[in-house]
PDB file of C-alpha atoms in Angstrom:
ATOM      1  CA  MET A   1      68.109 140.954  60.050  1.00  0.00           C
ATOM      2  CA  THR A   2      69.434 137.625  58.844  1.00  0.00           C
ATOM      3  CA  ALA A   3      72.850 136.060  58.932  1.00  0.00           C
ATOM      4  CA  ASP A   4      73.066 136.369  55.142  1.00  0.00           C
ATOM      5  CA  SER A   5      72.837 140.156  55.299  1.00  0.00           C
ATOM      6  CA  VAL A   6      75.581 140.482  57.960  1.00  0.00           C
ATOM      7  CA  LEU A   7      78.093 137.803  57.018  1.00  0.00           C
ATOM      8  CA  PRO A   8      79.956 138.036  53.739  1.00  0.00           C
ATOM      9  CA  ARG A   9      79.244 135.285  51.277  1.00  0.00           C
ATOM     10  CA  ARG A  10      82.199 133.001  50.743  1.00  0.00           C
ATOM     11  CA  ARG A  11      82.508 130.460  48.040  1.00  0.00           C
ATOM     12  CA  VAL A  12      82.626 126.989  49.434  1.00  0.00           C
ATOM     13  CA  PRO A  13      84.366 124.505  47.171  1.00  0.00           C
ATOM     14  CA  GLY A  14      82.080 121.736  46.113  1.00  0.00           C
ATOM     15  CA  PRO A  15      81.377 119.517  43.148  1.00  0.00           C
ATOM     16  CA  GLU A  16      80.186 122.478  41.072  1.00  0.00           C
ATOM     17  CA  ALA A  17      83.178 124.725  41.942  1.00  0.00           C
ATOM     18  CA  PRO A  18      86.110 124.899  39.564  1.00  0.00           C
ATOM     19  CA  HIS A  19      89.063 122.829  40.692  1.00  0.00           C
ATOM     20  CA  ASP A  20      91.424 125.799  40.520  1.00  0.00           C
ATOM     21  CA  ASP A  21      89.856 127.290  43.656  1.00  0.00           C
ATOM     22  CA  VAL A  22      90.456 124.227  45.826  1.00  0.00           C
ATOM     23  CA  PRO A  23      93.829 124.418  47.600  1.00  0.00           C
ATOM     24  CA  LEU A  24      95.863 121.265  47.731  1.00  0.00           C
ATOM     25  CA  PRO A  25      96.824 120.009  51.174  1.00  0.00           C
ATOM     26  CA  LYS A  26     100.341 120.980  52.151  1.00  0.00           C
ATOM     27  CA  ARG A  27     102.873 118.238  52.657  1.00  0.00           C
ATOM     28  CA  ARG A  28     103.688 117.932  56.337  1.00  0.00           C
ATOM     29  CA  GLY A  29     107.181 116.645  55.984  1.00  0.00           C
ATOM     30  CA  TYR A  30     109.084 113.509  55.320  1.00  0.00           C
ATOM     31  CA  ARG A  31     107.776 110.322  56.848  1.00  0.00           C
ATOM     32  CA  TYR A  32     110.384 107.964  58.114  1.00  0.00           C
ATOM     33  CA  PRO A  33     110.136 104.314  57.227  1.00  0.00           C
ATOM     34  CA  ALA A  34     108.703 102.018  59.882  1.00  0.00           C
ATOM     35  CA  TRP A  35     112.049 100.340  60.498  1.00  0.00           C
ATOM     36  CA  ARG A  36     113.509 103.589  61.854  1.00  0.00           C
ATOM     37  CA  GLY A  37     110.862 103.736  64.569  1.00  0.00           C
ATOM     38  CA  ALA A  38     111.524 100.114  65.416  1.00  0.00           C
ATOM     39  CA  ALA A  39     115.271 100.755  65.539  1.00  0.00           C
ATOM     40  CA  ALA A  40     114.742 103.696  67.900  1.00  0.00           C
ATOM     41  CA  GLY A  41     112.502 101.553  70.100  1.00  0.00           C
ATOM     42  CA  LEU A  42     115.056  98.750  70.235  1.00  0.00           C
ATOM     43  CA  HIS A  43     117.767 101.257  71.064  1.00  0.00           C
ATOM     44  CA  GLY A  44     115.686 102.615  73.963  1.00  0.00           C
ATOM     45  CA  VAL A  45     114.927  99.123  75.267  1.00  0.00           C
ATOM     46  CA  GLY A  46     118.606  98.213  75.085  1.00  0.00           C
ATOM     47  CA  ALA A  47     119.684 101.430  76.805  1.00  0.00           C
ATOM     48  CA  VAL A  48     117.181 101.074  79.661  1.00  0.00           C
ATOM     49  CA  THR A  49     118.063  97.420  80.133  1.00  0.00           C
ATOM     50  CA  ALA A  50     121.803  98.167  80.111  1.00  0.00           C
ATOM     51  CA  VAL A  51     121.617 100.924  82.722  1.00  0.00           C
ATOM     52  CA  LEU A  52     119.344  98.848  84.986  1.00  0.00           C
ATOM     53  CA  LEU A  53     121.700  95.870  84.662  1.00  0.00           C
ATOM     54  CA  ALA A  54     124.583  98.180  85.563  1.00  0.00           C
ATOM     55  CA  LEU A  55     122.744  99.264  88.730  1.00  0.00           C
ATOM     56  CA  ALA A  56     122.002  95.635  89.592  1.00  0.00           C
ATOM     57  CA  ALA A  57     125.665  94.709  89.032  1.00  0.00           C
ATOM     58  CA  ILE A  58     126.873  97.558  91.241  1.00  0.00           C
ATOM     59  CA  GLY A  59     124.465  96.402  93.940  1.00  0.00           C
ATOM     60  CA  ALA A  60     125.708  92.819  93.655  1.00  0.00           C
ATOM     61  CA  MET A  61     129.339  93.938  93.894  1.00  0.00           C
ATOM     62  CA  ILE A  62     128.810  95.984  97.044  1.00  0.00           C
ATOM     63  CA  SER A  63     126.119  93.698  98.524  1.00  0.00           C
ATOM     64  CA  GLU A  64     123.630  96.561  98.803  1.00  0.00           C
ATOM     65  CA  PRO A  65     120.341  97.069  96.967  1.00  0.00           C
ATOM     66  CA  VAL A  66     121.008  99.869  94.476  1.00  0.00           C
ATOM     67  CA  LEU A  67     118.220  99.181  92.002  1.00  0.00           C
ATOM     68  CA  ILE A  68     114.879 100.378  93.383  1.00  0.00           C
ATOM     69  CA  PRO A  69     111.598 100.686  91.440  1.00  0.00           C
ATOM     70  CA  SER A  70     111.688 104.472  91.189  1.00  0.00           C
ATOM     71  CA  LEU A  71     115.072 104.315  89.441  1.00  0.00           C
ATOM     72  CA  ALA A  72     113.653 101.935  86.850  1.00  0.00           C
ATOM     73  CA  ALA A  73     110.885 104.467  86.198  1.00  0.00           C
ATOM     74  CA  SER A  74     113.500 107.215  85.909  1.00  0.00           C
ATOM     75  CA  ALA A  75     115.435 105.176  83.351  1.00  0.00           C
ATOM     76  CA  GLY A  76     112.247 104.829  81.317  1.00  0.00           C
ATOM     77  CA  VAL A  77     111.662 108.583  81.392  1.00  0.00           C
ATOM     78  CA  LEU A  78     115.278 109.346  80.514  1.00  0.00           C
ATOM     79  CA  HIS A  79     115.377 107.091  77.477  1.00  0.00           C
ATOM     80  CA  SER A  80     111.852 107.565  76.148  1.00  0.00           C
ATOM     81  CA  ALA A  81     111.712 111.363  76.359  1.00  0.00           C
ATOM     82  CA  PRO A  82     115.274 112.657  76.789  1.00  0.00           C
ATOM     83  CA  THR A  83     114.443 116.261  75.916  1.00  0.00           C
ATOM     84  CA  LEU A  84     111.697 116.776  78.519  1.00  0.00           C
ATOM     85  CA  PRO A  85     112.504 118.946  81.552  1.00  0.00           C
ATOM     86  CA  MET A  86     111.754 116.015  83.869  1.00  0.00           C
ATOM     87  CA  ALA A  87     114.501 113.969  82.205  1.00  0.00           C
ATOM     88  CA  GLN A  88     117.292 116.511  82.640  1.00  0.00           C
ATOM     89  CA  PRO A  89     120.133 115.683  85.067  1.00  0.00           C
ATOM     90  CA  ARG A  90     119.198 118.351  87.599  1.00  0.00           C
ATOM     91  CA  SER A  91     115.642 117.057  87.821  1.00  0.00           C
ATOM     92  CA  VAL A  92     116.688 113.418  88.072  1.00  0.00           C
ATOM     93  CA  VAL A  93     119.343 113.841  90.758  1.00  0.00           C
ATOM     94  CA  VAL A  94     117.796 116.605  92.873  1.00  0.00           C
ATOM     95  CA  ALA A  95     114.257 115.222  92.742  1.00  0.00           C
ATOM     96  CA  HIS A  96     115.318 111.787  93.983  1.00  0.00           C
ATOM     97  CA  LEU A  97     117.266 113.387  96.835  1.00  0.00           C
ATOM     98  CA  LEU A  98     114.221 115.515  97.692  1.00  0.00           C
ATOM     99  CA  GLY A  99     112.109 112.358  97.612  1.00  0.00           C
ATOM    100  CA  ALA A 100     114.446 110.637 100.034  1.00  0.00           C
ATOM    101  CA  ALA A 101     114.403 113.694 102.301  1.00  0.00           C
ATOM    102  CA  ALA A 102     110.596 113.793 102.247  1.00  0.00           C
ATOM    103  CA  GLY A 103     110.512 110.114 103.120  1.00  0.00           C
ATOM    104  CA  TYR A 104     112.811 110.580 106.095  1.00  0.00           C
ATOM    105  CA  VAL A 105     110.812 113.600 107.280  1.00  0.00           C
ATOM    106  CA  ALA A 106     107.638 111.500 107.118  1.00  0.00           C
ATOM    107  CA  LEU A 107     109.358 108.748 109.094  1.00  0.00           C
ATOM    108  CA  ALA A 108     110.452 111.259 111.729  1.00  0.00           C
ATOM    109  CA  LEU A 109     106.912 112.598 112.127  1.00  0.00           C
ATOM    110  CA  TRP A 110     104.857 109.437 111.706  1.00  0.00           C
ATOM    111  CA  GLN A 111     105.198 105.672 111.644  1.00  0.00           C
ATOM    112  CA  SER A 112     106.071 103.557 108.635  1.00  0.00           C
ATOM    113  CA  ASN A 113     102.672 102.879 107.075  1.00  0.00           C
ATOM    114  CA  PRO A 114     100.869 103.446 103.770  1.00  0.00           C
ATOM    115  CA  TRP A 115      99.334 106.703 105.045  1.00  0.00           C
ATOM    116  CA  SER A 116     102.735 108.185 105.799  1.00  0.00           C
ATOM    117  CA  ALA A 117     104.049 106.930 102.456  1.00  0.00           C
ATOM    118  CA  ALA A 118     101.210 108.675 100.641  1.00  0.00           C
ATOM    119  CA  LEU A 119     101.904 111.914 102.496  1.00  0.00           C
ATOM    120  CA  ALA A 120     105.625 111.611 101.693  1.00  0.00           C
ATOM    121  CA  GLY A 121     104.813 111.163  98.008  1.00  0.00           C
ATOM    122  CA  GLY A 122     102.690 114.306  98.046  1.00  0.00           C
ATOM    123  CA  LEU A 123     105.372 116.200  99.954  1.00  0.00           C
ATOM    124  CA  THR A 124     107.911 115.126  97.336  1.00  0.00           C
ATOM    125  CA  PHE A 125     105.717 116.393  94.530  1.00  0.00           C
ATOM    126  CA  ALA A 126     105.371 119.747  96.310  1.00  0.00           C
ATOM    127  CA  ALA A 127     109.115 119.982  96.971  1.00  0.00           C
ATOM    128  CA  THR A 128     110.098 119.124  93.401  1.00  0.00           C
ATOM    129  CA  THR A 129     107.585 121.617  92.061  1.00  0.00           C
ATOM    130  CA  LEU A 130     108.922 124.397  94.300  1.00  0.00           C
ATOM    131  CA  ALA A 131     112.534 123.503  93.450  1.00  0.00           C
ATOM    132  CA  ARG A 132     111.655 123.480  89.722  1.00  0.00           C
ATOM    133  CA  THR A 133     112.970 119.938  89.399  1.00  0.00           C
ATOM    134  CA  PRO A 134     109.974 117.995  88.112  1.00  0.00           C
ATOM    135  CA  HIS A 135     110.521 114.248  88.145  1.00  0.00           C
ATOM    136  CA  SER A 136     107.516 112.128  89.084  1.00  0.00           C
ATOM    137  CA  PRO A 137     109.453 108.883  89.798  1.00  0.00           C
ATOM    138  CA  ALA A 138     110.984 110.683  92.795  1.00  0.00           C
ATOM    139  CA  CYS A 139     107.596 110.419  94.531  1.00  0.00           C
ATOM    140  CA  ALA A 140     108.119 106.651  94.472  1.00  0.00           C
ATOM    141  CA  THR A 141     111.502 107.125  96.144  1.00  0.00           C
ATOM    142  CA  ALA A 142     109.747 108.768  99.085  1.00  0.00           C
ATOM    143  CA  VAL A 143     107.324 105.857  99.271  1.00  0.00           C
ATOM    144  CA  VAL A 144     110.205 103.357  99.242  1.00  0.00           C
ATOM    145  CA  VAL A 145     111.928 105.216 102.071  1.00  0.00           C
ATOM    146  CA  VAL A 146     108.811 105.250 104.240  1.00  0.00           C
ATOM    147  CA  LEU A 147     107.818 101.644 103.631  1.00  0.00           C
ATOM    148  CA  GLN A 148     111.291 100.067 103.658  1.00  0.00           C
ATOM    149  CA  THR A 149     112.953 102.372 106.245  1.00  0.00           C
ATOM    150  CA  PRO A 150     116.528 102.103 104.918  1.00  0.00           C
ATOM    151  CA  ALA A 151     119.363 103.602 106.946  1.00  0.00           C
ATOM    152  CA  PRO A 152     119.958 107.125 105.585  1.00  0.00           C
ATOM    153  CA  GLY A 153     123.752 106.873 105.883  1.00  0.00           C
ATOM    154  CA  ARG A 154     123.769 104.006 103.371  1.00  0.00           C
ATOM    155  CA  PHE A 155     120.692 104.759 101.276  1.00  0.00           C
ATOM    156  CA  VAL A 156     121.256 108.415 100.350  1.00  0.00           C
ATOM    157  CA  PRO A 157     124.815 107.991  98.960  1.00  0.00           C
ATOM    158  CA  LEU A 158     123.690 104.909  97.010  1.00  0.00           C
ATOM    159  CA  LEU A 159     120.721 106.834  95.641  1.00  0.00           C
ATOM    160  CA  LEU A 160     122.943 109.723  94.615  1.00  0.00           C
ATOM    161  CA  GLY A 161     125.366 107.375  92.888  1.00  0.00           C
ATOM    162  CA  ALA A 162     122.547 105.512  91.147  1.00  0.00           C
ATOM    163  CA  THR A 163     121.041 108.714  89.762  1.00  0.00           C
ATOM    164  CA  VAL A 164     124.453 109.744  88.452  1.00  0.00           C
ATOM    165  CA  VAL A 165     124.752 106.322  86.747  1.00  0.00           C
ATOM    166  CA  LEU A 166     121.332 106.906  85.146  1.00  0.00           C
ATOM    167  CA  VAL A 167     122.410 110.299  83.811  1.00  0.00           C
ATOM    168  CA  ILE A 168     125.702 108.939  82.466  1.00  0.00           C
ATOM    169  CA  GLY A 169     123.814 106.062  80.832  1.00  0.00           C
ATOM    170  CA  GLY A 170     121.424 108.507  79.179  1.00  0.00           C
ATOM    171  CA  PHE A 171     124.334 110.614  77.953  1.00  0.00           C
ATOM    172  CA  ALA A 172     126.152 107.586  76.518  1.00  0.00           C
ATOM    173  CA  ALA A 173     123.035 106.132  74.882  1.00  0.00           C
ATOM    174  CA  SER A 174     122.232 109.413  73.130  1.00  0.00           C
ATOM    175  CA  ARG A 175     125.724 109.448  71.603  1.00  0.00           C
ATOM    176  CA  VAL A 176     125.645 105.842  70.371  1.00  0.00           C
ATOM    177  CA  ARG A 177     122.691 105.980  67.987  1.00  0.00           C
ATOM    178  CA  ARG A 178     123.038 108.285  65.026  1.00  0.00           C
ATOM    179  CA  GLY A 179     120.150 110.727  64.778  1.00  0.00           C
ATOM    180  CA  ALA A 180     119.030 110.229  68.374  1.00  0.00           C
ATOM    181  CA  ALA A 181     117.973 113.225  70.435  1.00  0.00           C
ATOM    182  CA  ARG A 182     120.944 114.545  72.375  1.00  0.00           C
ATOM    183  CA  TYR A 183     120.819 114.118  76.109  1.00  0.00           C
ATOM    184  CA  PRO A 184     120.942 116.242  78.144  1.00  0.00           C
ATOM    185  CA  VAL A 185     119.432 119.408  76.750  1.00  0.00           C
ATOM    186  CA  ARG A 186     121.018 121.207  79.699  1.00  0.00           C
ATOM    187  CA  TRP A 187     123.156 119.886  82.521  1.00  0.00           C
ATOM    188  CA  TRP A 188     121.809 122.071  85.304  1.00  0.00           C
TER     189      TRP A 188
END
């Protein structure tokens, strides 16, 4: 038994086949000009910069550090992929609070060192996964808490306020540029 006797013979278009049998490729949609991509990129850069400057200004006004590295990463996620589940307000706010909680738990159980920070980051990832609030920059919040040991009475309210500022900035930026993806897809 050979493959030719089992498989049906199909005509394969080639140079000798009539051109009527060759299907034309389907058009995949309208391509936007390059300047639209550049405009969207500039809008995102401006929005991220504006919200981070706002956090820095708030910190300067109250003489407290409000801008931490994990919030800068969150701003990048919010403005580069506003429709992803990890960019939605619930994920941003709750995940950072879970990260802070994981950091303080790690501090209560162990000393402030890189090993504890790594464990706190893993604990944050587990907590955000279980809470269905995926937001990877929150793992960095746990690391900041363990390595910097901020006072929880000051740090947690500032963190909450900063995440709310990020969400409001994402909401405002999505309404400014015409044709931009609307943020948020869902509030909670």
